[in-house]
Amino acid sequence: GAVVSQHPSWVICKSGTSVKIECRSLDFQATTMFWYRQFPKQSLMLMATSNEGSKATYEQGVEKDKFLINHASLTLSTLTVTSAHPEDSSFYICSPAGETQYFGPGTRLLVL
Amino acid sequence: QQQVKQSPQSLIVQKGGISIINCAYENTAFDYFPWYQQFPGKGPALLIAIRPDVSEKKEGRFTISFNKSAKQFSLHIMDSQPGDSATYFCAASVIETTDSWGKLQFGAGTQVVVTP
């Protein structure tokens, strides 16, 4: 069964609104969570690394004030896309650190 | 700038044939090389992975060949089946701690179509 869940699986929002994406590790504790973004027909790009109880680290070119990450517990990490714009429309995927390397099922975001 | 270069972009293979996908990297610090399979609308799933201390690893119909001196690695899918039609990504990582497993640089992806 799935060991990483994401909610919602897809979301449509208006430009300028904020969207929160949840990523849960179901059967284990994840001190570190990776967040990836995948544009249509493209590869996965690492956006940021979230660490339980501390600030996230962001990859070059990713706006930390736009993509807010919270990792308040060992089983939940959230990504909030603030003031979303159409160019933020993408597939967002989380993956907890660890040898098993599971990926979440992804969240499709469409900003109108 | 893509740190892992993947080719071809797409390939079509007949059922029962062999699919071969190649990747090359520059960063010699990379020490973990996984391959992922992704179906449309789904997250990627780990297929097989290799560390640089071995030159080949086989799991079922999937084989990774690794050439450390050339900084290249490839995925071979034997006896390809229509259910193998998907996008395949190579990736590379530097494993420093348990918490860095999964911090991956991905190749651009190869769309594989297996015809009946």
PDB file of C-alpha atoms in Angstrom:
ATOM      1  CA  GLY A   1       0.000   0.000   0.000  1.00  0.00           C
ATOM      2  CA  ALA A   2       0.938   3.658  -0.312  1.00  0.00           C
ATOM      3  CA  VAL A   3       3.400   4.861   2.271  1.00  0.00           C
ATOM      4  CA  VAL A   4       3.273   8.536   1.306  1.00  0.00           C
ATOM      5  CA  SER A   5       0.031  10.398   0.716  1.00  0.00           C
ATOM      6  CA  GLN A   6      -0.636  13.854  -0.647  1.00  0.00           C
ATOM      7  CA  HIS A   7      -3.713  15.981  -0.352  1.00  0.00           C
ATOM      8  CA  PRO A   8      -5.310  17.260  -2.418  1.00  0.00           C
ATOM      9  CA  SER A   9      -4.564  15.156  -5.497  1.00  0.00           C
ATOM     10  CA  TRP A  10      -5.545  18.074  -7.681  1.00  0.00           C
ATOM     11  CA  VAL A  11      -6.624  21.638  -7.136  1.00  0.00           C
ATOM     12  CA  ILE A  12      -7.810  24.504  -9.299  1.00  0.00           C
ATOM     13  CA  CYS A  13      -7.541  28.014  -7.919  1.00  0.00           C
ATOM     14  CA  LYS A  14      -7.793  31.596  -9.027  1.00  0.00           C
ATOM     15  CA  SER A  15      -4.714  33.707  -9.568  1.00  0.00           C
ATOM     16  CA  GLY A  16      -3.669  35.481  -6.384  1.00  0.00           C
ATOM     17  CA  THR A  17      -4.994  32.890  -3.966  1.00  0.00           C
ATOM     18  CA  SER A  18      -2.931  30.557  -1.781  1.00  0.00           C
ATOM     19  CA  VAL A  19      -2.978  26.795  -1.908  1.00  0.00           C
ATOM     20  CA  LYS A  20      -1.757  24.360   0.746  1.00  0.00           C
ATOM     21  CA  ILE A  21      -0.525  20.900  -0.185  1.00  0.00           C
ATOM     22  CA  GLU A  22      -0.120  18.262   2.509  1.00  0.00           C
ATOM     23  CA  CYS A  23       2.327  15.389   2.407  1.00  0.00           C
ATOM     24  CA  ARG A  24       2.045  12.611   4.968  1.00  0.00           C
ATOM     25  CA  SER A  25       4.326   9.674   5.604  1.00  0.00           C
ATOM     26  CA  LEU A  26       1.961   6.891   6.620  1.00  0.00           C
ATOM     27  CA  ASP A  27       4.043   4.111   8.133  1.00  0.00           C
ATOM     28  CA  PHE A  28       7.204   5.815   9.232  1.00  0.00           C
ATOM     29  CA  GLN A  29       8.640   9.015  10.572  1.00  0.00           C
ATOM     30  CA  ALA A  30      10.358  11.393   8.176  1.00  0.00           C
ATOM     31  CA  THR A  31      12.685  13.954   9.617  1.00  0.00           C
ATOM     32  CA  THR A  32      13.445  15.232   6.135  1.00  0.00           C
ATOM     33  CA  MET A  33      11.083  15.699   3.195  1.00  0.00           C
ATOM     34  CA  PHE A  34      12.004  16.699  -0.327  1.00  0.00           C
ATOM     35  CA  TRP A  35       9.612  18.716  -2.471  1.00  0.00           C
ATOM     36  CA  TYR A  36       9.809  18.433  -6.243  1.00  0.00           C
ATOM     37  CA  ARG A  37       8.023  20.249  -9.046  1.00  0.00           C
ATOM     38  CA  GLN A  38       7.314  18.802 -12.460  1.00  0.00           C
ATOM     39  CA  PHE A  39       6.025  20.860 -15.373  1.00  0.00           C
ATOM     40  CA  PRO A  40       4.144  19.017 -18.154  1.00  0.00           C
ATOM     41  CA  LYS A  41       6.358  16.767 -20.233  1.00  0.00           C
ATOM     42  CA  GLN A  42       9.379  17.773 -18.167  1.00  0.00           C
ATOM     43  CA  SER A  43      11.570  16.284 -15.505  1.00  0.00           C
ATOM     44  CA  LEU A  44      11.340  16.599 -11.752  1.00  0.00           C
ATOM     45  CA  MET A  45      13.187  19.519 -10.224  1.00  0.00           C
ATOM     46  CA  LEU A  46      14.030  19.677  -6.544  1.00  0.00           C
ATOM     47  CA  MET A  47      12.462  22.777  -5.011  1.00  0.00           C
ATOM     48  CA  ALA A  48      13.269  22.534  -1.345  1.00  0.00           C
ATOM     49  CA  THR A  49      14.162  20.322   1.564  1.00  0.00           C
ATOM     50  CA  SER A  50      12.073  20.473   4.699  1.00  0.00           C
ATOM     51  CA  ASN A  51      13.385  19.399   8.064  1.00  0.00           C
ATOM     52  CA  GLU A  52      11.209  18.636  11.049  1.00  0.00           C
ATOM     53  CA  GLY A  53      11.428  21.423  13.573  1.00  0.00           C
ATOM     54  CA  SER A  54      13.664  23.711  11.551  1.00  0.00           C
ATOM     55  CA  LYS A  55      13.586  25.987   8.543  1.00  0.00           C
ATOM     56  CA  ALA A  56      13.433  24.565   5.071  1.00  0.00           C
ATOM     57  CA  THR A  57      16.283  25.003   2.623  1.00  0.00           C
ATOM     58  CA  TYR A  58      15.459  26.086  -0.898  1.00  0.00           C
ATOM     59  CA  GLU A  59      17.167  25.365  -4.189  1.00  0.00           C
ATOM     60  CA  GLN A  60      18.565  28.214  -6.222  1.00  0.00           C
ATOM     61  CA  GLY A  61      15.871  30.124  -8.030  1.00  0.00           C
ATOM     62  CA  VAL A  62      13.011  28.999  -5.781  1.00  0.00           C
ATOM     63  CA  GLU A  63      11.362  31.855  -3.893  1.00  0.00           C
ATOM     64  CA  LYS A  64      11.122  30.932  -0.229  1.00  0.00           C
ATOM     65  CA  ASP A  65       8.481  33.586   0.423  1.00  0.00           C
ATOM     66  CA  LYS A  66       6.291  32.202  -2.325  1.00  0.00           C
ATOM     67  CA  PHE A  67       6.623  28.518  -1.483  1.00  0.00           C
ATOM     68  CA  LEU A  68       6.183  28.226   2.259  1.00  0.00           C
ATOM     69  CA  ILE A  69       7.161  24.898   3.738  1.00  0.00           C
ATOM     70  CA  ASN A  70       6.256  23.693   7.192  1.00  0.00           C
ATOM     71  CA  HIS A  71       7.403  20.420   8.704  1.00  0.00           C
ATOM     72  CA  ALA A  72       5.779  20.522  12.083  1.00  0.00           C
ATOM     73  CA  SER A  73       5.743  16.798  12.778  1.00  0.00           C
ATOM     74  CA  LEU A  74       7.563  13.665  11.734  1.00  0.00           C
ATOM     75  CA  THR A  75       4.630  12.564   9.607  1.00  0.00           C
ATOM     76  CA  LEU A  76       3.445  15.795   8.009  1.00  0.00           C
ATOM     77  CA  SER A  77       5.065  18.359   5.747  1.00  0.00           C
ATOM     78  CA  THR A  78       3.104  21.089   3.986  1.00  0.00           C
ATOM     79  CA  LEU A  79       3.845  23.257   0.980  1.00  0.00           C
ATOM     80  CA  THR A  80       1.857  26.456   0.588  1.00  0.00           C
ATOM     81  CA  VAL A  81       1.939  28.233  -2.733  1.00  0.00           C
ATOM     82  CA  THR A  82       1.199  31.845  -1.868  1.00  0.00           C
ATOM     83  CA  SER A  83      -0.341  34.320  -4.297  1.00  0.00           C
ATOM     84  CA  ALA A  84      -0.404  31.661  -6.971  1.00  0.00           C
ATOM     85  CA  HIS A  85      -0.051  32.649 -10.616  1.00  0.00           C
ATOM     86  CA  PRO A  86      -0.657  30.644 -13.791  1.00  0.00           C
ATOM     87  CA  GLU A  87       3.086  29.953 -14.121  1.00  0.00           C
ATOM     88  CA  ASP A  88       2.895  28.074 -10.802  1.00  0.00           C
ATOM     89  CA  SER A  89       0.633  25.502 -12.431  1.00  0.00           C
ATOM     90  CA  SER A  90       2.545  22.274 -12.085  1.00  0.00           C
ATOM     91  CA  PHE A  91       2.684  18.815 -10.535  1.00  0.00           C
ATOM     92  CA  TYR A  92       4.080  18.964  -6.993  1.00  0.00           C
ATOM     93  CA  ILE A  93       5.515  15.785  -5.510  1.00  0.00           C
ATOM     94  CA  CYS A  94       6.942  15.082  -2.075  1.00  0.00           C
ATOM     95  CA  SER A  95       9.428  12.403  -1.112  1.00  0.00           C
ATOM     96  CA  PRO A  96      10.632  11.566   2.390  1.00  0.00           C
ATOM     97  CA  ALA A  97      14.357  11.071   2.822  1.00  0.00           C
ATOM     98  CA  GLY A  98      15.434   7.483   3.283  1.00  0.00           C
ATOM     99  CA  GLU A  99      16.739   4.438   1.477  1.00  0.00           C
ATOM    100  CA  THR A 100      13.315   3.331   0.301  1.00  0.00           C
ATOM    101  CA  GLN A 101      12.820   6.587  -1.673  1.00  0.00           C
ATOM    102  CA  TYR A 102       9.093   6.616  -1.922  1.00  0.00           C
ATOM    103  CA  PHE A 103       7.413   9.440  -3.767  1.00  0.00           C
ATOM    104  CA  GLY A 104       3.989  10.766  -3.028  1.00  0.00           C
ATOM    105  CA  PRO A 105       1.279  10.433  -5.682  1.00  0.00           C
ATOM    106  CA  GLY A 106       1.605  14.123  -6.526  1.00  0.00           C
ATOM    107  CA  THR A 107      -0.683  17.153  -6.484  1.00  0.00           C
ATOM    108  CA  ARG A 108      -1.744  18.723  -9.737  1.00  0.00           C
ATOM    109  CA  LEU A 109      -2.150  22.497  -9.346  1.00  0.00           C
ATOM    110  CA  LEU A 110      -3.884  24.565 -11.989  1.00  0.00           C
ATOM    111  CA  VAL A 111      -3.960  28.319 -11.474  1.00  0.00           C
ATOM    112  CA  LEU A 112      -6.460  30.184 -13.609  1.00  0.00           C
TER     113      LEU A 112
ATOM    114  CA  GLN B   1      21.551  23.309 -16.033  1.00  0.00           C
ATOM    115  CA  GLN B   2      20.847  19.620 -16.060  1.00  0.00           C
ATOM    116  CA  GLN B   3      23.502  17.737 -14.132  1.00  0.00           C
ATOM    117  CA  VAL B   4      22.384  14.421 -15.554  1.00  0.00           C
ATOM    118  CA  LYS B   5      21.934  14.119 -19.325  1.00  0.00           C
ATOM    119  CA  GLN B   6      19.518  11.463 -20.562  1.00  0.00           C
ATOM    120  CA  SER B   7      18.882  10.061 -24.015  1.00  0.00           C
ATOM    121  CA  PRO B   8      16.930   9.302 -26.078  1.00  0.00           C
ATOM    122  CA  GLN B   9      13.992  11.593 -25.430  1.00  0.00           C
ATOM    123  CA  SER B  10      11.641   8.896 -26.642  1.00  0.00           C
ATOM    124  CA  LEU B  11      11.743   5.433 -28.078  1.00  0.00           C
ATOM    125  CA  ILE B  12       9.393   2.902 -29.556  1.00  0.00           C
ATOM    126  CA  VAL B  13      10.081  -0.795 -29.129  1.00  0.00           C
ATOM    127  CA  GLN B  14       8.161  -3.870 -30.112  1.00  0.00           C
ATOM    128  CA  LYS B  15       6.857  -6.267 -27.524  1.00  0.00           C
ATOM    129  CA  GLY B  16       9.618  -8.635 -26.553  1.00  0.00           C
ATOM    130  CA  GLY B  17      12.353  -6.234 -27.602  1.00  0.00           C
ATOM    131  CA  ILE B  18      15.011  -4.493 -25.541  1.00  0.00           C
ATOM    132  CA  SER B  19      14.695  -0.858 -24.455  1.00  0.00           C
ATOM    133  CA  ILE B  20      17.965   0.935 -23.758  1.00  0.00           C
ATOM    134  CA  ILE B  21      18.178   4.333 -22.101  1.00  0.00           C
ATOM    135  CA  ASN B  22      21.436   6.134 -21.449  1.00  0.00           C
ATOM    136  CA  CYS B  23      22.522   8.727 -18.936  1.00  0.00           C
ATOM    137  CA  ALA B  24      25.715  10.682 -18.378  1.00  0.00           C
ATOM    138  CA  TYR B  25      26.854  12.860 -15.507  1.00  0.00           C
ATOM    139  CA  GLU B  26      29.686  15.225 -14.713  1.00  0.00           C
ATOM    140  CA  ASN B  27      29.738  15.479 -10.942  1.00  0.00           C
ATOM    141  CA  THR B  28      32.126  12.791  -9.721  1.00  0.00           C
ATOM    142  CA  ALA B  29      30.757  13.222  -6.202  1.00  0.00           C
ATOM    143  CA  PHE B  30      27.570  11.420  -7.230  1.00  0.00           C
ATOM    144  CA  ASP B  31      27.543   8.003  -5.597  1.00  0.00           C
ATOM    145  CA  TYR B  32      23.997   6.764  -6.075  1.00  0.00           C
ATOM    146  CA  PHE B  33      22.243   6.235  -9.396  1.00  0.00           C
ATOM    147  CA  PRO B  34      18.577   5.203  -9.390  1.00  0.00           C
ATOM    148  CA  TRP B  35      16.084   4.756 -12.194  1.00  0.00           C
ATOM    149  CA  TYR B  36      12.425   5.641 -11.876  1.00  0.00           C
ATOM    150  CA  GLN B  37       9.313   4.737 -13.802  1.00  0.00           C
ATOM    151  CA  GLN B  38       6.471   7.227 -14.012  1.00  0.00           C
ATOM    152  CA  PHE B  39       2.994   6.779 -15.413  1.00  0.00           C
ATOM    153  CA  PRO B  40       0.902   9.831 -16.407  1.00  0.00           C
ATOM    154  CA  GLY B  41      -0.530  11.633 -13.401  1.00  0.00           C
ATOM    155  CA  LYS B  42       1.404   9.526 -10.887  1.00  0.00           C
ATOM    156  CA  GLY B  43       4.468  10.001  -8.780  1.00  0.00           C
ATOM    157  CA  PRO B  44       7.658   8.235  -9.885  1.00  0.00           C
ATOM    158  CA  ALA B  45       8.399   4.760  -8.587  1.00  0.00           C
ATOM    159  CA  LEU B  46      11.870   3.398  -7.938  1.00  0.00           C
ATOM    160  CA  LEU B  47      12.790   0.627 -10.366  1.00  0.00           C
ATOM    161  CA  ILE B  48      16.387  -0.191  -9.651  1.00  0.00           C
ATOM    162  CA  ALA B  49      19.471   1.595  -8.352  1.00  0.00           C
ATOM    163  CA  ILE B  50      23.222   1.154  -8.345  1.00  0.00           C
ATOM    164  CA  ARG B  51      26.221   2.397  -6.395  1.00  0.00           C
ATOM    165  CA  PRO B  52      29.524   3.079  -8.200  1.00  0.00           C
ATOM    166  CA  ASP B  53      31.330   0.111  -6.675  1.00  0.00           C
ATOM    167  CA  VAL B  54      29.573  -2.294  -9.066  1.00  0.00           C
ATOM    168  CA  SER B  55      29.387  -2.251 -12.860  1.00  0.00           C
ATOM    169  CA  GLU B  56      26.082  -4.021 -13.319  1.00  0.00           C
ATOM    170  CA  LYS B  57      22.945  -4.810 -11.379  1.00  0.00           C
ATOM    171  CA  LYS B  58      20.024  -6.891 -12.513  1.00  0.00           C
ATOM    172  CA  GLU B  59      16.544  -7.148 -11.069  1.00  0.00           C
ATOM    173  CA  GLY B  60      14.115  -9.191 -13.095  1.00  0.00           C
ATOM    174  CA  ARG B  61      13.869  -7.715 -16.586  1.00  0.00           C
ATOM    175  CA  PHE B  62      15.681  -4.517 -15.590  1.00  0.00           C
ATOM    176  CA  THR B  63      19.463  -4.138 -15.705  1.00  0.00           C
ATOM    177  CA  ILE B  64      21.655  -1.160 -14.907  1.00  0.00           C
ATOM    178  CA  SER B  65      25.092  -0.963 -16.493  1.00  0.00           C
ATOM    179  CA  PHE B  66      27.495   1.496 -14.898  1.00  0.00           C
ATOM    180  CA  ASN B  67      30.741   2.830 -16.341  1.00  0.00           C
ATOM    181  CA  LYS B  68      32.497   4.905 -13.716  1.00  0.00           C
ATOM    182  CA  SER B  69      35.401   6.024 -15.900  1.00  0.00           C
ATOM    183  CA  ALA B  70      33.065   7.238 -18.634  1.00  0.00           C
ATOM    184  CA  LYS B  71      30.610   8.674 -16.101  1.00  0.00           C
ATOM    185  CA  GLN B  72      27.755   6.932 -17.825  1.00  0.00           C
ATOM    186  CA  PHE B  73      25.042   4.515 -16.820  1.00  0.00           C
ATOM    187  CA  SER B  74      22.220   2.885 -18.683  1.00  0.00           C
ATOM    188  CA  LEU B  75      18.976   1.029 -18.155  1.00  0.00           C
ATOM    189  CA  HIS B  76      18.138  -2.043 -20.182  1.00  0.00           C
ATOM    190  CA  ILE B  77      14.572  -3.334 -20.178  1.00  0.00           C
ATOM    191  CA  MET B  78      14.537  -6.879 -21.473  1.00  0.00           C
ATOM    192  CA  ASP B  79      11.492  -8.551 -23.017  1.00  0.00           C
ATOM    193  CA  SER B  80       9.646  -5.227 -23.092  1.00  0.00           C
ATOM    194  CA  GLN B  81       5.892  -5.436 -22.499  1.00  0.00           C
ATOM    195  CA  PRO B  82       3.077  -2.985 -23.319  1.00  0.00           C
ATOM    196  CA  GLY B  83       2.701  -2.405 -19.571  1.00  0.00           C
ATOM    197  CA  ASP B  84       6.233  -1.003 -19.554  1.00  0.00           C
ATOM    198  CA  SER B  85       5.032   1.972 -21.621  1.00  0.00           C
ATOM    199  CA  ALA B  86       5.876   4.891 -19.349  1.00  0.00           C
ATOM    200  CA  THR B  87       8.374   7.664 -18.829  1.00  0.00           C
ATOM    201  CA  TYR B  88      11.690   6.612 -17.345  1.00  0.00           C
ATOM    202  CA  PHE B  89      13.996   8.932 -15.452  1.00  0.00           C
ATOM    203  CA  CYS B  90      17.564   8.397 -14.423  1.00  0.00           C
ATOM    204  CA  ALA B  91      18.809  10.283 -11.420  1.00  0.00           C
ATOM    205  CA  ALA B  92      21.916  10.830  -9.351  1.00  0.00           C
ATOM    206  CA  SER B  93      22.610  11.772  -5.795  1.00  0.00           C
ATOM    207  CA  VAL B  94      25.347  12.265  -3.252  1.00  0.00           C
ATOM    208  CA  ILE B  95      24.637  10.130  -0.208  1.00  0.00           C
ATOM    209  CA  GLU B  96      26.110  11.957   2.767  1.00  0.00           C
ATOM    210  CA  THR B  97      23.672  10.937   5.474  1.00  0.00           C
ATOM    211  CA  THR B  98      20.439   8.983   5.746  1.00  0.00           C
ATOM    212  CA  ASP B  99      18.627  12.283   5.366  1.00  0.00           C
ATOM    213  CA  SER B 100      20.191  12.946   1.964  1.00  0.00           C
ATOM    214  CA  TRP B 101      18.814   9.749   0.422  1.00  0.00           C
ATOM    215  CA  GLY B 102      16.264  11.049  -2.021  1.00  0.00           C
ATOM    216  CA  LYS B 103      17.842  14.431  -2.771  1.00  0.00           C
ATOM    217  CA  LEU B 104      18.042  13.726  -6.470  1.00  0.00           C
ATOM    218  CA  GLN B 105      19.148  15.327  -9.701  1.00  0.00           C
ATOM    219  CA  PHE B 106      16.962  13.901 -12.453  1.00  0.00           C
ATOM    220  CA  GLY B 107      17.600  13.357 -16.133  1.00  0.00           C
ATOM    221  CA  ALA B 108      15.157  14.812 -18.645  1.00  0.00           C
ATOM    222  CA  GLY B 109      13.229  11.584 -19.037  1.00  0.00           C
ATOM    223  CA  THR B 110      12.596   9.063 -21.806  1.00  0.00           C
ATOM    224  CA  GLN B 111       9.121   8.221 -22.988  1.00  0.00           C
ATOM    225  CA  VAL B 112       9.001   4.542 -23.859  1.00  0.00           C
ATOM    226  CA  VAL B 113       6.218   3.100 -25.976  1.00  0.00           C
ATOM    227  CA  VAL B 114       6.009  -0.660 -26.329  1.00  0.00           C
ATOM    228  CA  THR B 115       3.909  -1.725 -29.286  1.00  0.00           C
ATOM    229  CA  PRO B 116       1.964  -5.001 -29.222  1.00  0.00           C
TER     230      PRO B 116
END
